Amino acid sequence: GRKLEDALEDTTRLKELAPDDYAIRALHATVLGDIGKHEEAEREHAFVKQLGQESDDPNLQIRACLAPAVFASETLGDTEKARPLYEDCARRNPTDIVTLNHIAGFFDGIGEQERSTEMIPKSVESAPESLALRGTLANRLQMAGDVEGAEQVLRESVDSFGSAQA
């Protein structure tokens, strides 16, 4: 109630002072969603995504891309709205582990595990130097019951990297 309304007043005021500040706009979008102003929140999340895409910071670009997708999925519970937003993030950041984990979580949550499972090997092919992606693929295969496939991915990782971590 009152705390959320106070927060909304604060973020609205901050937004007026710094209209292009990513952190302020992201916070404002979250507060709008929490208070139940979903249409405004959706517009704000779209603006935040735009701000993030214009940023030079790759981590910010990733967070900004995911923000509207997570909002559509978790706050609105709207799978059909969330799906293209997650797909867009997959296209923009095909080898980012945070993005992949979010997208896999979304597709797993709606019963489309095969969509996540097909995405991860493609990511490993695009970024063969990523040990984290290979670990994700191995975990995925193991969860799907393909223990041999998981073991093969891990063995290939050891052969390719030969590092202590691998």
PDB file of C-alpha atoms in Angstrom:
ATOM      1  CA  GLY A   1       0.000   0.000   0.000  1.00  0.00           C
ATOM      2  CA  ARG A   2       1.477   3.208   1.310  1.00  0.00           C
ATOM      3  CA  LYS A   3       5.125   2.163   0.915  1.00  0.00           C
ATOM      4  CA  LEU A   4       4.596   1.298  -2.750  1.00  0.00           C
ATOM      5  CA  GLU A   5       2.805   4.601  -3.349  1.00  0.00           C
ATOM      6  CA  ASP A   6       5.723   6.443  -1.693  1.00  0.00           C
ATOM      7  CA  ALA A   7       8.162   4.471  -3.849  1.00  0.00           C
ATOM      8  CA  LEU A   8       6.189   5.386  -6.955  1.00  0.00           C
ATOM      9  CA  GLU A   9       6.302   9.083  -6.011  1.00  0.00           C
ATOM     10  CA  ASP A  10      10.066   8.802  -5.472  1.00  0.00           C
ATOM     11  CA  THR A  11      10.807   6.986  -8.740  1.00  0.00           C
ATOM     12  CA  THR A  12       8.512   9.362 -10.665  1.00  0.00           C
ATOM     13  CA  ARG A  13      10.422  12.336  -9.256  1.00  0.00           C
ATOM     14  CA  LEU A  14      13.812  10.722  -9.945  1.00  0.00           C
ATOM     15  CA  LYS A  15      12.707   9.851 -13.484  1.00  0.00           C
ATOM     16  CA  GLU A  16      11.897  13.521 -14.113  1.00  0.00           C
ATOM     17  CA  LEU A  17      15.352  14.543 -12.859  1.00  0.00           C
ATOM     18  CA  ALA A  18      17.227  11.867 -14.842  1.00  0.00           C
ATOM     19  CA  PRO A  19      15.034  10.654 -17.707  1.00  0.00           C
ATOM     20  CA  ASP A  20      17.800   8.556 -19.314  1.00  0.00           C
ATOM     21  CA  ASP A  21      19.155   6.905 -16.169  1.00  0.00           C
ATOM     22  CA  TYR A  22      18.834   3.156 -16.683  1.00  0.00           C
ATOM     23  CA  ALA A  23      18.765   2.194 -12.986  1.00  0.00           C
ATOM     24  CA  ILE A  24      16.076   4.767 -12.135  1.00  0.00           C
ATOM     25  CA  ARG A  25      13.886   3.795 -15.086  1.00  0.00           C
ATOM     26  CA  ALA A  26      14.264   0.071 -14.334  1.00  0.00           C
ATOM     27  CA  LEU A  27      13.302   0.693 -10.700  1.00  0.00           C
ATOM     28  CA  HIS A  28      10.343   2.820 -11.816  1.00  0.00           C
ATOM     29  CA  ALA A  29       9.178   0.017 -14.142  1.00  0.00           C
ATOM     30  CA  THR A  30       9.383  -2.490 -11.280  1.00  0.00           C
ATOM     31  CA  VAL A  31       7.437  -0.259  -8.895  1.00  0.00           C
ATOM     32  CA  LEU A  32       4.737   0.337 -11.536  1.00  0.00           C
ATOM     33  CA  GLY A  33       4.414  -3.427 -11.949  1.00  0.00           C
ATOM     34  CA  ASP A  34       4.314  -4.024  -8.191  1.00  0.00           C
ATOM     35  CA  ILE A  35       1.596  -1.430  -7.704  1.00  0.00           C
ATOM     36  CA  GLY A  36      -0.505  -3.037 -10.463  1.00  0.00           C
ATOM     37  CA  LYS A  37      -0.139  -0.368 -13.161  1.00  0.00           C
ATOM     38  CA  HIS A  38       0.687  -3.011 -15.739  1.00  0.00           C
ATOM     39  CA  GLU A  39       0.201  -1.039 -18.955  1.00  0.00           C
ATOM     40  CA  GLU A  40       2.442   1.772 -17.735  1.00  0.00           C
ATOM     41  CA  ALA A  41       4.942  -0.773 -16.436  1.00  0.00           C
ATOM     42  CA  GLU A  42       4.999  -2.518 -19.802  1.00  0.00           C
ATOM     43  CA  ARG A  43       5.739   0.757 -21.616  1.00  0.00           C
ATOM     44  CA  GLU A  44       8.434   1.598 -19.071  1.00  0.00           C
ATOM     45  CA  HIS A  45      10.054  -1.842 -19.494  1.00  0.00           C
ATOM     46  CA  ALA A  46      10.085  -1.324 -23.285  1.00  0.00           C
ATOM     47  CA  PHE A  47      11.814   2.034 -22.748  1.00  0.00           C
ATOM     48  CA  VAL A  48      14.320   0.427 -20.372  1.00  0.00           C
ATOM     49  CA  LYS A  49      15.112  -2.193 -23.016  1.00  0.00           C
ATOM     50  CA  GLN A  50      15.737   0.611 -25.536  1.00  0.00           C
ATOM     51  CA  LEU A  51      18.035   2.427 -23.079  1.00  0.00           C
ATOM     52  CA  GLY A  52      19.968  -0.773 -22.476  1.00  0.00           C
ATOM     53  CA  GLN A  53      20.432  -1.431 -26.171  1.00  0.00           C
ATOM     54  CA  GLU A  54      21.951   2.011 -26.592  1.00  0.00           C
ATOM     55  CA  SER A  55      24.422   1.335 -23.770  1.00  0.00           C
ATOM     56  CA  ASP A  56      28.054   0.314 -24.291  1.00  0.00           C
ATOM     57  CA  ASP A  57      27.865  -2.035 -21.298  1.00  0.00           C
ATOM     58  CA  PRO A  58      27.190  -5.627 -22.456  1.00  0.00           C
ATOM     59  CA  ASN A  59      25.848  -6.643 -19.014  1.00  0.00           C
ATOM     60  CA  LEU A  60      23.399  -3.759 -19.089  1.00  0.00           C
ATOM     61  CA  GLN A  61      22.312  -4.723 -22.620  1.00  0.00           C
ATOM     62  CA  ILE A  62      21.567  -8.252 -21.392  1.00  0.00           C
ATOM     63  CA  ARG A  63      19.653  -7.136 -18.266  1.00  0.00           C
ATOM     64  CA  ALA A  64      17.697  -4.580 -20.306  1.00  0.00           C
ATOM     65  CA  CYS A  65      16.750  -7.174 -22.900  1.00  0.00           C
ATOM     66  CA  LEU A  66      15.522  -9.605 -20.255  1.00  0.00           C
ATOM     67  CA  ALA A  67      13.560  -7.036 -18.192  1.00  0.00           C
ATOM     68  CA  PRO A  68      10.402  -6.873 -20.376  1.00  0.00           C
ATOM     69  CA  ALA A  69      10.477 -10.640 -20.938  1.00  0.00           C
ATOM     70  CA  VAL A  70      10.675 -11.389 -17.218  1.00  0.00           C
ATOM     71  CA  PHE A  71       7.930  -8.827 -16.542  1.00  0.00           C
ATOM     72  CA  ALA A  72       5.600 -10.364 -19.164  1.00  0.00           C
ATOM     73  CA  SER A  73       6.299 -13.861 -17.903  1.00  0.00           C
ATOM     74  CA  GLU A  74       6.406 -13.415 -14.136  1.00  0.00           C
ATOM     75  CA  THR A  75       4.272 -10.347 -13.395  1.00  0.00           C
ATOM     76  CA  LEU A  76       1.711 -10.583 -16.185  1.00  0.00           C
ATOM     77  CA  GLY A  77       1.834 -14.380 -16.488  1.00  0.00           C
ATOM     78  CA  ASP A  78       1.454 -13.833 -20.250  1.00  0.00           C
ATOM     79  CA  THR A  79       3.314 -16.587 -22.100  1.00  0.00           C
ATOM     80  CA  GLU A  80       2.394 -15.316 -25.563  1.00  0.00           C
ATOM     81  CA  LYS A  81       3.696 -11.836 -24.762  1.00  0.00           C
ATOM     82  CA  ALA A  82       6.844 -13.197 -23.102  1.00  0.00           C
ATOM     83  CA  ARG A  83       7.824 -15.715 -25.794  1.00  0.00           C
ATOM     84  CA  PRO A  84       8.880 -13.238 -28.554  1.00  0.00           C
ATOM     85  CA  LEU A  85      10.667 -11.092 -25.957  1.00  0.00           C
ATOM     86  CA  TYR A  86      12.729 -14.080 -24.766  1.00  0.00           C
ATOM     87  CA  GLU A  87      13.356 -15.146 -28.381  1.00  0.00           C
ATOM     88  CA  ASP A  88      14.644 -11.628 -29.126  1.00  0.00           C
ATOM     89  CA  CYS A  89      17.098 -11.875 -26.218  1.00  0.00           C
ATOM     90  CA  ALA A  90      18.228 -15.291 -27.468  1.00  0.00           C
ATOM     91  CA  ARG A  91      18.981 -13.738 -30.877  1.00  0.00           C
ATOM     92  CA  ARG A  92      20.792 -10.760 -29.377  1.00  0.00           C
ATOM     93  CA  ASN A  93      22.840 -12.684 -26.776  1.00  0.00           C
ATOM     94  CA  PRO A  94      23.102 -16.267 -28.065  1.00  0.00           C
ATOM     95  CA  THR A  95      26.122 -17.205 -25.967  1.00  0.00           C
ATOM     96  CA  ASP A  96      25.353 -15.404 -22.718  1.00  0.00           C
ATOM     97  CA  ILE A  97      24.859 -17.840 -19.849  1.00  0.00           C
ATOM     98  CA  VAL A  98      22.514 -15.542 -17.853  1.00  0.00           C
ATOM     99  CA  THR A  99      20.291 -15.054 -20.896  1.00  0.00           C
ATOM    100  CA  LEU A 100      20.256 -18.771 -21.637  1.00  0.00           C
ATOM    101  CA  ASN A 101      19.371 -19.667 -18.056  1.00  0.00           C
ATOM    102  CA  HIS A 102      16.451 -17.211 -18.083  1.00  0.00           C
ATOM    103  CA  ILE A 103      15.214 -18.462 -21.443  1.00  0.00           C
ATOM    104  CA  ALA A 104      15.606 -22.114 -20.462  1.00  0.00           C
ATOM    105  CA  GLY A 105      13.707 -21.406 -17.242  1.00  0.00           C
ATOM    106  CA  PHE A 106      10.904 -19.794 -19.223  1.00  0.00           C
ATOM    107  CA  PHE A 107      10.560 -22.584 -21.787  1.00  0.00           C
ATOM    108  CA  ASP A 108      10.915 -25.301 -19.151  1.00  0.00           C
ATOM    109  CA  GLY A 109       8.231 -23.559 -17.104  1.00  0.00           C
ATOM    110  CA  ILE A 110       5.737 -23.666 -19.977  1.00  0.00           C
ATOM    111  CA  GLY A 111       6.496 -27.303 -20.790  1.00  0.00           C
ATOM    112  CA  GLU A 112       8.672 -26.655 -23.853  1.00  0.00           C
ATOM    113  CA  GLN A 113      11.941 -28.157 -22.591  1.00  0.00           C
ATOM    114  CA  GLU A 114      12.940 -29.127 -26.145  1.00  0.00           C
ATOM    115  CA  ARG A 115      13.216 -25.411 -27.097  1.00  0.00           C
ATOM    116  CA  SER A 116      15.823 -24.860 -24.366  1.00  0.00           C
ATOM    117  CA  THR A 117      17.557 -28.118 -25.133  1.00  0.00           C
ATOM    118  CA  GLU A 118      18.016 -27.215 -28.809  1.00  0.00           C
ATOM    119  CA  MET A 119      19.284 -23.708 -27.999  1.00  0.00           C
ATOM    120  CA  ILE A 120      22.130 -24.679 -25.701  1.00  0.00           C
ATOM    121  CA  PRO A 121      24.152 -26.863 -28.130  1.00  0.00           C
ATOM    122  CA  LYS A 122      23.932 -24.041 -30.700  1.00  0.00           C
ATOM    123  CA  SER A 123      25.354 -21.673 -28.086  1.00  0.00           C
ATOM    124  CA  VAL A 124      28.228 -24.065 -27.379  1.00  0.00           C
ATOM    125  CA  GLU A 125      28.979 -24.235 -31.134  1.00  0.00           C
ATOM    126  CA  SER A 126      28.967 -20.413 -31.316  1.00  0.00           C
ATOM    127  CA  ALA A 127      31.227 -20.051 -28.267  1.00  0.00           C
ATOM    128  CA  PRO A 128      33.354 -23.196 -27.994  1.00  0.00           C
ATOM    129  CA  GLU A 129      35.687 -21.333 -25.609  1.00  0.00           C
ATOM    130  CA  SER A 130      32.959 -21.070 -22.955  1.00  0.00           C
ATOM    131  CA  LEU A 131      33.410 -23.684 -20.267  1.00  0.00           C
ATOM    132  CA  ALA A 132      30.264 -22.420 -18.482  1.00  0.00           C
ATOM    133  CA  LEU A 133      28.125 -23.080 -21.564  1.00  0.00           C
ATOM    134  CA  ARG A 134      29.526 -26.602 -21.860  1.00  0.00           C
ATOM    135  CA  GLY A 135      28.705 -27.218 -18.198  1.00  0.00           C
ATOM    136  CA  THR A 136      25.155 -26.011 -18.797  1.00  0.00           C
ATOM    137  CA  LEU A 137      24.840 -28.354 -21.784  1.00  0.00           C
ATOM    138  CA  ALA A 138      26.135 -31.314 -19.761  1.00  0.00           C
ATOM    139  CA  ASN A 139      23.667 -30.571 -16.927  1.00  0.00           C
ATOM    140  CA  ARG A 140      20.850 -30.246 -19.434  1.00  0.00           C
ATOM    141  CA  LEU A 141      21.653 -33.591 -21.067  1.00  0.00           C
ATOM    142  CA  GLN A 142      21.926 -35.296 -17.688  1.00  0.00           C
ATOM    143  CA  MET A 143      18.533 -33.886 -16.581  1.00  0.00           C
ATOM    144  CA  ALA A 144      17.023 -35.135 -19.850  1.00  0.00           C
ATOM    145  CA  GLY A 145      18.320 -38.631 -19.025  1.00  0.00           C
ATOM    146  CA  ASP A 146      21.193 -38.598 -21.554  1.00  0.00           C
ATOM    147  CA  VAL A 147      23.981 -39.450 -19.113  1.00  0.00           C
ATOM    148  CA  GLU A 148      26.309 -40.658 -21.882  1.00  0.00           C
ATOM    149  CA  GLY A 149      25.830 -37.421 -23.829  1.00  0.00           C
ATOM    150  CA  ALA A 150      26.544 -35.391 -20.701  1.00  0.00           C
ATOM    151  CA  GLU A 151      29.692 -37.386 -20.012  1.00  0.00           C
ATOM    152  CA  GLN A 152      30.841 -36.923 -23.611  1.00  0.00           C
ATOM    153  CA  VAL A 153      30.438 -33.126 -23.364  1.00  0.00           C
ATOM    154  CA  LEU A 154      32.460 -33.095 -20.130  1.00  0.00           C
ATOM    155  CA  ARG A 155      35.210 -35.321 -21.600  1.00  0.00           C
ATOM    156  CA  GLU A 156      35.426 -33.078 -24.679  1.00  0.00           C
ATOM    157  CA  SER A 157      35.699 -30.066 -22.379  1.00  0.00           C
ATOM    158  CA  VAL A 158      38.635 -31.625 -20.535  1.00  0.00           C
ATOM    159  CA  ASP A 159      40.316 -32.534 -23.834  1.00  0.00           C
ATOM    160  CA  SER A 160      39.732 -29.072 -25.335  1.00  0.00           C
ATOM    161  CA  PHE A 161      40.721 -27.019 -22.325  1.00  0.00           C
ATOM    162  CA  GLY A 162      43.032 -29.203 -20.286  1.00  0.00           C
ATOM    163  CA  SER A 163      42.740 -26.673 -17.471  1.00  0.00           C
ATOM    164  CA  ALA A 164      42.301 -27.447 -13.771  1.00  0.00           C
ATOM    165  CA  GLN A 165      38.782 -25.980 -13.947  1.00  0.00           C
ATOM    166  CA  ALA A 166      37.815 -28.245 -16.860  1.00  0.00           C
TER     167      ALA A 166
END
